[in-house]
Short mmCIF file of C-alpha atoms in Angstrom, two decimals:
data_model
loop_
_atom_site.label_atom_id
_atom_site.label_comp_id
_atom_site.label_asym_id
_atom_site.label_seq_id
_atom_site.Cartn_x
_atom_site.Cartn_y
_atom_site.Cartn_z
CA GLY K 1 -11.81 14.60 34.20
CA GLU K 2 -10.66 10.73 35.72
CA ASN K 3 -7.73 10.06 35.38
CA VAL K 4 -4.51 7.37 37.71
CA GLU K 5 -1.70 8.30 37.76
CA GLN K 6 1.41 6.41 38.46
CA HIS K 7 4.88 6.70 39.33
CA PRO K 8 7.91 5.58 38.52
CA SER K 9 7.85 4.97 35.03
CA THR K 10 10.92 2.18 35.65
CA LEU K 11 12.32 0.79 38.24
CA SER K 12 15.65 -0.97 38.39
CA VAL K 13 16.21 -3.27 41.64
CA GLN K 14 18.62 -5.47 43.02
CA GLU K 15 17.27 -8.79 43.05
CA GLY K 16 17.01 -9.23 46.93
CA ASP K 17 15.58 -5.84 48.17
CA SER K 18 11.89 -4.82 48.05
CA ALA K 19 10.30 -3.06 45.17
CA VAL K 20 7.75 0.36 44.97
CA ILE K 21 5.62 0.70 43.23
CA LYS K 22 2.35 3.84 43.37
CA CYS K 23 -0.79 5.24 42.03
CA THR K 24 -2.60 8.19 42.60
CA TYR K 25 -7.18 8.16 40.97
CA SER K 26 -8.96 11.19 41.04
CA ASP K 27 -12.31 10.64 40.93
CA SER K 28 -12.94 9.39 44.72
CA ALA K 29 -15.38 7.17 43.38
CA SER K 30 -13.25 4.09 43.46
CA ASN K 31 -14.04 1.08 44.40
CA TYR K 32 -11.78 -1.61 42.97
CA PHE K 33 -7.69 -1.38 41.89
CA PRO K 34 -6.02 -4.18 40.45
CA TRP K 35 -2.60 -4.64 40.10
CA TYR K 36 -1.89 -6.55 36.79
CA LYS K 37 1.73 -8.30 34.93
CA GLN K 38 2.41 -8.75 32.05
CA GLU K 39 6.09 -9.91 31.29
CA LEU K 40 7.74 -9.25 28.68
CA GLY K 41 5.67 -11.02 25.05
CA LYS K 42 3.27 -11.94 27.33
CA ARG K 43 -0.57 -10.40 28.04
CA PRO K 44 -1.18 -8.29 30.66
CA GLN K 45 -2.37 -10.57 34.38
CA LEU K 46 -4.28 -9.48 37.14
CA ILE K 47 -2.50 -10.44 40.50
CA ILE K 48 -3.62 -9.13 42.80
CA ASP K 49 -6.69 -6.84 43.34
CA ILE K 50 -7.82 -4.25 46.95
CA ARG K 51 -11.47 -2.63 48.09
CA SER K 52 -12.24 0.14 49.28
CA ASN K 53 -13.82 -0.92 52.45
CA VAL K 54 -9.52 -2.53 53.17
CA GLY K 55 -7.02 -0.40 53.76
CA GLU K 56 -4.13 -3.76 52.74
CA LYS K 57 -4.29 -6.73 51.67
CA LYS K 58 -1.36 -9.33 50.96
CA ASP K 59 -0.91 -12.50 49.07
CA GLN K 60 2.57 -14.03 49.58
CA ARG K 61 5.59 -11.28 48.97
CA ILE K 62 3.63 -8.94 46.85
CA ALA K 63 1.38 -6.66 48.76
CA VAL K 64 -0.43 -3.93 48.50
CA THR K 65 -2.19 -1.14 50.49
CA LEU K 66 -5.05 1.83 49.66
CA ASN K 67 -5.42 4.71 50.83
CA LYS K 68 -8.23 7.04 50.66
CA THR K 69 -9.00 9.77 51.76
CA ALA K 70 -5.10 10.40 50.49
CA LYS K 71 -6.69 8.63 46.46
CA HIS K 72 -3.18 6.81 46.21
CA PHE K 73 -2.16 2.91 46.31
CA SER K 74 1.07 1.39 45.76
CA LEU K 75 1.82 -2.47 45.11
CA HIS K 76 5.14 -3.63 47.20
CA ILE K 77 7.25 -6.85 46.47
CA THR K 78 10.07 -7.67 48.39
CA GLU K 79 12.38 -10.27 49.14
CA THR K 80 12.58 -10.15 44.73
CA GLN K 81 13.52 -12.04 42.37
CA PRO K 82 13.86 -11.65 38.22
CA GLU K 83 11.00 -13.61 37.31
CA ASP K 84 9.31 -10.42 39.28
CA SER K 85 10.71 -8.17 35.91
CA ALA K 86 7.76 -7.13 34.25
CA VAL K 87 5.43 -4.42 33.24
CA TYR K 88 2.89 -3.69 35.05
CA PHE K 89 0.22 -1.25 35.78
CA CYS K 90 -1.95 -0.14 38.42
CA ALA K 91 -6.05 0.54 37.38
CA ALA K 92 -8.45 2.38 39.02
CA THR K 93 -12.74 2.33 38.66
CA PRO K 94 -14.98 5.26 38.89
CA ARG K 95 -17.98 4.61 37.89
CA GLY K 96 -18.05 1.49 36.75
CA LYS K 97 -14.59 1.21 33.95
CA LEU K 98 -11.32 0.83 34.25
CA ILE K 99 -8.85 2.88 34.33
CA PHE K 100 -5.41 2.38 33.09
CA GLY K 101 -1.84 3.86 35.70
CA GLN K 102 1.13 4.55 32.22
CA GLY K 103 2.81 1.18 33.68
CA THR K 104 6.19 0.70 35.07
CA GLU K 105 8.88 -2.06 34.08
CA LEU K 106 10.13 -3.45 36.84
CA SER K 107 13.99 -4.18 35.67
CA VAL K 108 15.40 -7.31 38.94
CA LYS K 109 19.43 -7.04 39.03
CA PRO K 110 20.70 -10.64 39.92
CA ASP L 1 -9.99 -20.88 32.86
CA VAL L 2 -11.12 -17.92 30.65
CA LYS L 3 -9.31 -18.13 27.63
CA VAL L 4 -9.12 -14.83 25.20
CA THR L 5 -7.71 -15.70 21.85
CA GLN L 6 -6.46 -13.20 19.48
CA SER L 7 -6.80 -13.81 15.67
CA SER L 8 -2.76 -13.35 14.84
CA ARG L 9 0.28 -12.11 17.04
CA TYR L 10 2.06 -10.56 14.04
CA LEU L 11 0.07 -8.44 10.87
CA VAL L 12 2.09 -5.86 8.59
CA LYS L 13 -0.92 -4.07 5.89
CA ARG L 14 0.07 -0.96 4.57
CA THR L 15 -1.19 2.42 5.37
CA GLY L 16 -4.84 2.94 3.62
CA GLU L 17 -6.03 -1.17 3.82
CA LYS L 18 -8.74 -2.08 5.96
CA VAL L 19 -7.69 -4.97 9.40
CA PHE L 20 -9.54 -6.78 10.56
CA LEU L 21 -8.75 -8.31 14.19
CA GLU L 22 -10.87 -10.25 15.68
CA CYS L 23 -10.64 -11.76 19.57
CA VAL L 24 -12.86 -15.10 21.10
CA GLN L 25 -13.56 -15.53 24.59
CA ASP L 26 -14.85 -18.93 25.87
CA MET L 27 -15.96 -17.81 29.18
CA ASP L 28 -19.65 -16.80 28.11
CA HIS L 29 -18.28 -13.31 29.51
CA GLU L 30 -21.05 -10.39 29.41
CA ASN L 31 -17.71 -7.72 28.72
CA MET L 32 -15.62 -7.49 25.94
CA PHE L 33 -13.18 -4.72 25.11
CA TRP L 34 -10.38 -3.30 23.43
CA TYR L 35 -7.34 -1.17 24.25
CA ARG L 36 -4.31 -0.34 22.46
CA GLN L 37 -0.81 -0.51 24.09
CA ASP L 38 2.08 2.00 23.62
CA PRO L 39 5.20 2.24 25.72
CA GLY L 40 4.64 5.58 28.27
CA LEU L 41 1.28 5.53 27.65
CA GLY L 42 -0.51 1.96 29.11
CA LEU L 43 -3.45 0.51 28.02
CA ARG L 44 -6.45 2.80 26.55
CA LEU L 45 -8.99 2.43 25.28
CA ILE L 46 -11.11 2.09 22.39
CA TYR L 47 -14.10 0.66 22.78
CA PHE L 48 -15.80 -1.71 24.79
CA SER L 49 -19.09 -3.62 24.24
CA TYR L 50 -21.23 -5.04 27.43
CA ASP L 51 -23.50 -6.80 25.02
CA VAL L 52 -23.91 -8.65 20.99
CA LYS L 53 -24.55 -5.30 18.77
CA MET L 54 -23.67 -2.93 21.56
CA LYS L 55 -20.92 -0.80 21.45
CA GLU L 56 -19.46 2.28 22.90
CA LYS L 57 -16.65 4.45 22.63
CA GLY L 58 -13.38 4.67 24.77
CA ASP L 59 -10.92 7.51 25.28
CA ILE L 60 -9.27 6.68 21.00
CA PRO L 61 -11.85 5.98 19.18
CA GLU L 62 -11.59 7.49 15.69
CA GLY L 63 -10.12 5.69 13.38
CA TYR L 64 -11.52 2.39 13.81
CA SER L 65 -14.64 0.73 14.52
CA VAL L 66 -16.11 -2.64 16.48
CA SER L 67 -18.53 -5.79 15.28
CA ARG L 68 -19.71 -7.83 18.21
CA GLU L 69 -22.75 -9.93 16.32
CA LYS L 70 -21.69 -12.93 18.21
CA LYS L 71 -21.25 -12.50 22.26
CA GLU L 72 -17.95 -14.76 22.62
CA ARG L 73 -16.69 -13.04 19.50
CA PHE L 74 -15.57 -9.09 19.01
CA SER L 75 -13.77 -7.66 15.72
CA LEU L 76 -11.77 -4.49 15.92
CA ILE L 77 -11.92 -2.39 11.73
CA LEU L 78 -9.33 0.24 11.29
CA GLU L 79 -11.22 1.28 8.03
CA SER L 80 -8.43 2.20 6.57
CA ALA L 81 -5.00 1.40 7.86
CA SER L 82 -2.04 4.06 8.61
CA THR L 83 0.87 4.29 10.41
CA ASN L 84 -0.03 5.94 13.53
CA GLN L 85 -1.92 3.00 14.62
CA THR L 86 1.36 0.08 14.34
CA SER L 87 1.09 -0.28 17.62
CA MET L 88 0.40 -4.24 20.01
CA TYR L 89 -3.48 -4.19 20.47
CA LEU L 90 -5.00 -5.88 22.85
CA CYS L 91 -8.40 -7.61 23.60
CA ALA L 92 -9.88 -8.14 27.29
CA SER L 93 -13.22 -9.23 28.39
CA SER L 94 -15.05 -9.61 31.35
CA PRO L 95 -18.19 -11.45 33.18
CA GLY L 96 -20.73 -8.68 35.41
CA GLN L 97 -21.87 -5.51 35.00
CA THR L 98 -18.93 -3.15 35.46
CA GLN L 99 -15.71 -3.55 33.91
CA GLU L 100 -13.25 -5.27 37.41
CA THR L 101 -11.12 -7.98 36.72
CA GLN L 102 -10.34 -8.68 33.15
CA TYR L 103 -8.64 -11.39 31.41
CA PHE L 104 -6.69 -10.66 28.36
CA GLY L 105 -5.84 -12.22 25.60
CA PRO L 106 -2.41 -12.54 24.38
CA GLY L 107 -2.62 -9.58 21.72
CA THR L 108 -2.33 -8.61 17.85
CA ARG L 109 1.52 -6.79 16.79
CA LEU L 110 0.01 -4.23 14.44
CA LEU L 111 3.00 -2.83 12.38
CA VAL L 112 1.54 -0.62 8.93
CA LEU L 113 3.33 0.68 6.43
#
């Protein structure tokens, strides 16, 4: 069935280091891949997204890459800062539905 | 700015009670969703609605029902609350014909005793 696997479940980095979160999806019909950030006690908010006709998208310190052949996509955060600490969710859209990954709790230590 | 609001941030209910969670969006979005968020399980879809009076089951609809009488309002109903329904409940809305770009409410943390 439709499934999105997200790894790792927790990630701890030092301030200034890079962080990478990976997701794989099962349905090759997926064509839209958003990433949401949820800070502690707050609502999830869209931070970046990518469509299947693009291999990479960048917005300041965050970037997303997509490998359609392998059916996986990744979020890259460079020069991490303490305010990047949050839970990050990836999602895919098989046949119009939005399926979320299990979430990654990122902790950036000063 | 899209605004999605939920009626309560925290709720404490007793087993067997009927519980209503309300969600309102102010952007005339066609689609509205109810998710349940539990640690390690991500966001799981309970129900969604793509139009007034229309609803579809998500991945975990058992023990829940929904109501959408007006476009801006989507209610989640726990007919008889149980302790395993203790969770964070998130409402979301999105425009158009697909479920892309969802805007979330602040969440309701429900404790069932």
